[in-house]
N, CA, C and O atoms as a DFTB+ gen file, in Angstrom:
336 C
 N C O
     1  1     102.790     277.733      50.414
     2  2     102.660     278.791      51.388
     3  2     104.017     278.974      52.068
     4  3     104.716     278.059      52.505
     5  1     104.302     280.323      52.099
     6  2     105.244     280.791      53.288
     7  2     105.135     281.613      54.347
     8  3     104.295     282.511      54.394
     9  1     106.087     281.332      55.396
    10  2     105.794     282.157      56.417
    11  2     107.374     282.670      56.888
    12  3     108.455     282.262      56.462
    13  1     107.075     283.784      57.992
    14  2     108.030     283.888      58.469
    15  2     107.715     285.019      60.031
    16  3     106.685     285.673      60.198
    17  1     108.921     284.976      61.004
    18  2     108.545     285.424      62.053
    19  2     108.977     286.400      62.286
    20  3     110.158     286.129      62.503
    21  1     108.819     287.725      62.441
    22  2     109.452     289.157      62.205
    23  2     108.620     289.466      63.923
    24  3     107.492     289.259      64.370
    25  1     110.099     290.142      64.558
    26  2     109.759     291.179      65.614
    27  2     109.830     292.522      65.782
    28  3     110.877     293.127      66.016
    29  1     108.402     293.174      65.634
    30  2     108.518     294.338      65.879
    31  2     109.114     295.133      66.705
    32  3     108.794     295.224      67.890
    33  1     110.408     296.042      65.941
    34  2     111.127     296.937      66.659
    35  2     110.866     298.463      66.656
    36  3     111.488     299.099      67.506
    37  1     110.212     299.006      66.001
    38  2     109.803     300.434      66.098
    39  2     109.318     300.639      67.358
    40  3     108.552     299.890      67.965
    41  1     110.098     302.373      67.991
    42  2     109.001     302.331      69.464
    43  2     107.812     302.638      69.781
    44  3     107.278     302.792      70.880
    45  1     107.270     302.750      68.290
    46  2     105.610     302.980      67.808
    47  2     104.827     301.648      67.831
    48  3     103.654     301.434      68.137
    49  1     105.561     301.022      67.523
    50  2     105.058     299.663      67.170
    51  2     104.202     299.621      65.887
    52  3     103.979     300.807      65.644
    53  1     103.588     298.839      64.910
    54  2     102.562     299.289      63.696
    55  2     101.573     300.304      64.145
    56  3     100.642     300.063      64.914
    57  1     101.859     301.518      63.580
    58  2     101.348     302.435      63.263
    59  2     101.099     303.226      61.412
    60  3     101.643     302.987      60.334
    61  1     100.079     304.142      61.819
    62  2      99.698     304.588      60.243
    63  2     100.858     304.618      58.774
    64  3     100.862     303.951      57.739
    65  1     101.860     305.833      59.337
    66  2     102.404     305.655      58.007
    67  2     102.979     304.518      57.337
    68  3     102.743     304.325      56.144
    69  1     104.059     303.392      58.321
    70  2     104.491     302.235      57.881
    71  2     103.499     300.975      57.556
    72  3     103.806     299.988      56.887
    73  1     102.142     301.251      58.232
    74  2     101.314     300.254      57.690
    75  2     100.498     300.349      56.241
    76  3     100.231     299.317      55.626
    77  1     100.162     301.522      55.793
    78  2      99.786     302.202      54.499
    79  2     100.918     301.893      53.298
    80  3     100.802     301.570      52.115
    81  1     102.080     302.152      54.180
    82  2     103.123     301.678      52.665
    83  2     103.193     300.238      52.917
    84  3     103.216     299.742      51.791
    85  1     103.245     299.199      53.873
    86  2     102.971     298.434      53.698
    87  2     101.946     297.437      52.879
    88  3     102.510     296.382      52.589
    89  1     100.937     297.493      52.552
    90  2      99.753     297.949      52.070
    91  2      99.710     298.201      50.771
    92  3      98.867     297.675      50.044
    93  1     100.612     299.031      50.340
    94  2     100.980     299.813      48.842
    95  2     101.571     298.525      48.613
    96  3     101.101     297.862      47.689
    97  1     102.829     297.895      49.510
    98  2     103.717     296.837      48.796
    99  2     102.824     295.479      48.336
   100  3     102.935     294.746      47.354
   101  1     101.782     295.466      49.609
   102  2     101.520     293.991      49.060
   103  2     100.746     293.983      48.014
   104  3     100.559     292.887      47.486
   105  1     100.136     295.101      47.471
   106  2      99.023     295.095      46.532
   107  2      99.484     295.209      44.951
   108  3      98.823     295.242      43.913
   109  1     101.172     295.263      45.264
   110  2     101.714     294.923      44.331
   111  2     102.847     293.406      44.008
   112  3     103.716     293.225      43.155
   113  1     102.308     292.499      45.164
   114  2     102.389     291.119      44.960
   115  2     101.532     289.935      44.693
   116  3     100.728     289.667      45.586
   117  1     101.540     289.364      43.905
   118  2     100.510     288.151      43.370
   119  2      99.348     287.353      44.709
   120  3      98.148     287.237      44.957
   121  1     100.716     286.961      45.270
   122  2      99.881     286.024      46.176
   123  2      99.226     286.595      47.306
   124  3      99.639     287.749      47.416
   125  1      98.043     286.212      48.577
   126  2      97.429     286.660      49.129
   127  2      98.405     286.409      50.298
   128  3      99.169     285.446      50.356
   129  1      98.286     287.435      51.270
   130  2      99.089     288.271      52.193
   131  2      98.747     288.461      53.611
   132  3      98.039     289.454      53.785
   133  1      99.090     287.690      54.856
   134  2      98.386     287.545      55.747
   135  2      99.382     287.912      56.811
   136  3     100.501     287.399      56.803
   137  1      99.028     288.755      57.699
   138  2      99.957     289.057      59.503
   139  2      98.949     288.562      60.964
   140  3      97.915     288.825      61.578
   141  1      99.950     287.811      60.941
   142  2      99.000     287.027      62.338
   143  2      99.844     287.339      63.621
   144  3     100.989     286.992      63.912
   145  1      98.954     288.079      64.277
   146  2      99.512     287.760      66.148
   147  2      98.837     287.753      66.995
   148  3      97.902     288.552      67.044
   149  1      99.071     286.838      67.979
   150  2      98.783     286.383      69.402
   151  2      97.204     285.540      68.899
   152  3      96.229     285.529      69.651
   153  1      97.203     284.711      67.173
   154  2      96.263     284.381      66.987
   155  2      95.176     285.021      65.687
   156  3      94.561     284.534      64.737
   157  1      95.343     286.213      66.213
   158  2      94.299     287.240      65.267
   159  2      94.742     287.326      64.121
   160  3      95.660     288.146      64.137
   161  1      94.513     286.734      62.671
   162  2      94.816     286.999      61.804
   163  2      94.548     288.649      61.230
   164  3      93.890     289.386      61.964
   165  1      95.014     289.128      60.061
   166  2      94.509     290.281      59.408
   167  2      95.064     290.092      57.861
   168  3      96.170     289.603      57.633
   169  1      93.908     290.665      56.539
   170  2      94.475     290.765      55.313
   171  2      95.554     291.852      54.950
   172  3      95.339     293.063      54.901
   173  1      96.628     291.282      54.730
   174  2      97.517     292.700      54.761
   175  2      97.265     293.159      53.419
   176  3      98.300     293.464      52.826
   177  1      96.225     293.297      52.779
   178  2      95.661     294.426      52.249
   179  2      94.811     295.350      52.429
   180  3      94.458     296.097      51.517
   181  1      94.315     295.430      53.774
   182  2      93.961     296.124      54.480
   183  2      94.574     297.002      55.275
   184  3      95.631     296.733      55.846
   185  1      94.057     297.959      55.366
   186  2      95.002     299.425      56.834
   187  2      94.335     299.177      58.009
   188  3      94.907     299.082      59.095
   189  1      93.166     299.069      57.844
   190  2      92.260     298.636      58.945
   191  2      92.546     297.719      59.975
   192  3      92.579     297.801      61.203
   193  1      92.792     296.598      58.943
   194  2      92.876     295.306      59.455
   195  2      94.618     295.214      60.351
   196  3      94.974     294.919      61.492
   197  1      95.232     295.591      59.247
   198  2      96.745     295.703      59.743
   199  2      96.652     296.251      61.384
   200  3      97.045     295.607      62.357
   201  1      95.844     298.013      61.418
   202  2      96.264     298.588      62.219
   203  2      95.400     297.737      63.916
   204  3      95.520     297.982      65.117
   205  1      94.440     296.539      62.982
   206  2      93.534     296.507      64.200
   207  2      94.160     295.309      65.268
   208  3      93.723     294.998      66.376
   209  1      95.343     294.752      64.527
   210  2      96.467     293.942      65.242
   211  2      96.605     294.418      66.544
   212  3      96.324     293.845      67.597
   213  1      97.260     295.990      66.280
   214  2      97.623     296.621      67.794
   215  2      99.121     295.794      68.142
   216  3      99.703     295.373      69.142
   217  1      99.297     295.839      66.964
   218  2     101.093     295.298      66.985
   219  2     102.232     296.467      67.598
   220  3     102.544     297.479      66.970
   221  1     102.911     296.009      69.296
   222  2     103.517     297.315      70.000
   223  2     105.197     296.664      69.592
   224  3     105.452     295.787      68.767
   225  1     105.747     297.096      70.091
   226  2     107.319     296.506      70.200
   227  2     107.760     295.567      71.091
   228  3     107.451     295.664      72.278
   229  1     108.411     294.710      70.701
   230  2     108.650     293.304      70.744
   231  2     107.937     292.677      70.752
   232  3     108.287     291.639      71.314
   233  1     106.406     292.650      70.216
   234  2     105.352     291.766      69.498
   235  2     105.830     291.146      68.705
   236  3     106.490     291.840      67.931
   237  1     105.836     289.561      68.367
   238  2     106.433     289.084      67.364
   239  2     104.884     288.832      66.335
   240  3     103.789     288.508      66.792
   241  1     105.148     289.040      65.163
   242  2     103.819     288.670      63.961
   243  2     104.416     287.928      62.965
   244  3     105.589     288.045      62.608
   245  1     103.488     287.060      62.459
   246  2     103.780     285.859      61.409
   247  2     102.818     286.794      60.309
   248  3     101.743     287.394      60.280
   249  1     104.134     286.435      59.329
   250  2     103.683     286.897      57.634
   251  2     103.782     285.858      57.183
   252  3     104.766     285.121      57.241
   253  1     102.428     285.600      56.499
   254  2     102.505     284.649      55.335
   255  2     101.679     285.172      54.268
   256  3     100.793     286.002      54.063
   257  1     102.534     284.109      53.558
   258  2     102.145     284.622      51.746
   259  2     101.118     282.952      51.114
   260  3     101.553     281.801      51.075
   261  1     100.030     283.343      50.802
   262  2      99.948     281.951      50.334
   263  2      99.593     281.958      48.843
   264  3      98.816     282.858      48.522
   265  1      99.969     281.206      47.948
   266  2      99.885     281.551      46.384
   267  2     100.982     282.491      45.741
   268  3     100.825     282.837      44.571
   269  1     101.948     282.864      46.364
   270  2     103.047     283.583      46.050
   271  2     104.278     283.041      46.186
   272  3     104.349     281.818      46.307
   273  1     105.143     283.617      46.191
   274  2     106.523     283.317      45.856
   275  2     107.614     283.490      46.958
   276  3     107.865     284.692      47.040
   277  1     108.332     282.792      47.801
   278  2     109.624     282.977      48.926
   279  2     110.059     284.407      48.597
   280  3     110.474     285.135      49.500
   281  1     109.971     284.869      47.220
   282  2     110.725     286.095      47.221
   283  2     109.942     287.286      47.676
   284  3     110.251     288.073      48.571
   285  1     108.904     287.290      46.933
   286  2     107.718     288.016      47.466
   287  2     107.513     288.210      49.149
   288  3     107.291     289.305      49.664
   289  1     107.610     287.172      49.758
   290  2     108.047     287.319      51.472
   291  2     109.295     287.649      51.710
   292  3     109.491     288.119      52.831
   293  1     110.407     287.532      50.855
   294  2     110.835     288.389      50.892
   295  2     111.400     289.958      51.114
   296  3     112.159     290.436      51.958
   297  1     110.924     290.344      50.356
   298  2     110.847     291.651      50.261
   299  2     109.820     292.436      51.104
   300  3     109.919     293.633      51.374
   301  1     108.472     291.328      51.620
   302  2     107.778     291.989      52.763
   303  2     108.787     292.211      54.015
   304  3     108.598     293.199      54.724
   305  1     109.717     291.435      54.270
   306  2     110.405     290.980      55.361
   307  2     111.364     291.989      55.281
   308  3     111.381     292.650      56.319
   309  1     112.198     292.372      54.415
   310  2     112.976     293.828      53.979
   311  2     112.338     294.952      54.653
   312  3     112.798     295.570      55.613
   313  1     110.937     295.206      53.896
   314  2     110.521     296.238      54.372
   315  2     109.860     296.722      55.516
   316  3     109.433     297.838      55.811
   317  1     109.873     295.445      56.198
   318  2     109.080     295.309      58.016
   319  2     110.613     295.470      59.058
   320  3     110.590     295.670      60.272
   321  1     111.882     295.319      58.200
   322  2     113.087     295.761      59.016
   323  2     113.758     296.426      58.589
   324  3     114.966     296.384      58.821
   325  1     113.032     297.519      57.588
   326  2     113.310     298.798      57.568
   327  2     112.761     299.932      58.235
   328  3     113.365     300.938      58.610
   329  1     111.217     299.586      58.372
   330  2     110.245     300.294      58.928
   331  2     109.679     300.358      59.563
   332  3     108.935     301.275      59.911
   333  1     109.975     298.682      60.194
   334  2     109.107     298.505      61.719
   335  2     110.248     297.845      62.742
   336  3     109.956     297.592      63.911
């Protein structure tokens, strides 16, 4: 398992469009895909679940990957500081 600690910088904070492509990405990685904050886990293959975080700016959320690959978190981690 990996993890890692990403702070949300968008002044939206997770909202629809970046959580949907989010979503798109993980469902094209092996291992199962998890964003946790202030406790509340969610499957980040879910939109639902993602959006039901209520992740605002400077919320910090833990991604982990479990059954997957450092790189694979990776590239989640790319695209959460491109888009969030």
């Amino acid at each position: 398992m990996f993890e890692k600690v990403f702070t949300i910088k968008d002044p939206i904070g997770i909202h629809a469009r970046p959580a949907a492509l989010l979503v798109n990405l993980i469902k094209s990685i092996s291992g199962e895909v998890e964003i946790e904050k202030d406790g509340k886990v969610a499957k980040a293959n879910s939109l639902l679940s993602i959006m039901g975080l209520g992740a605002k700016t400077g919320d910090e959320i833990i991604v982990r990957i479990k059954d997957g690959s450092e790189d694979d978190l990776n590239k989640i981690i790319a695209f959460l500081e491109e888009n969030l």
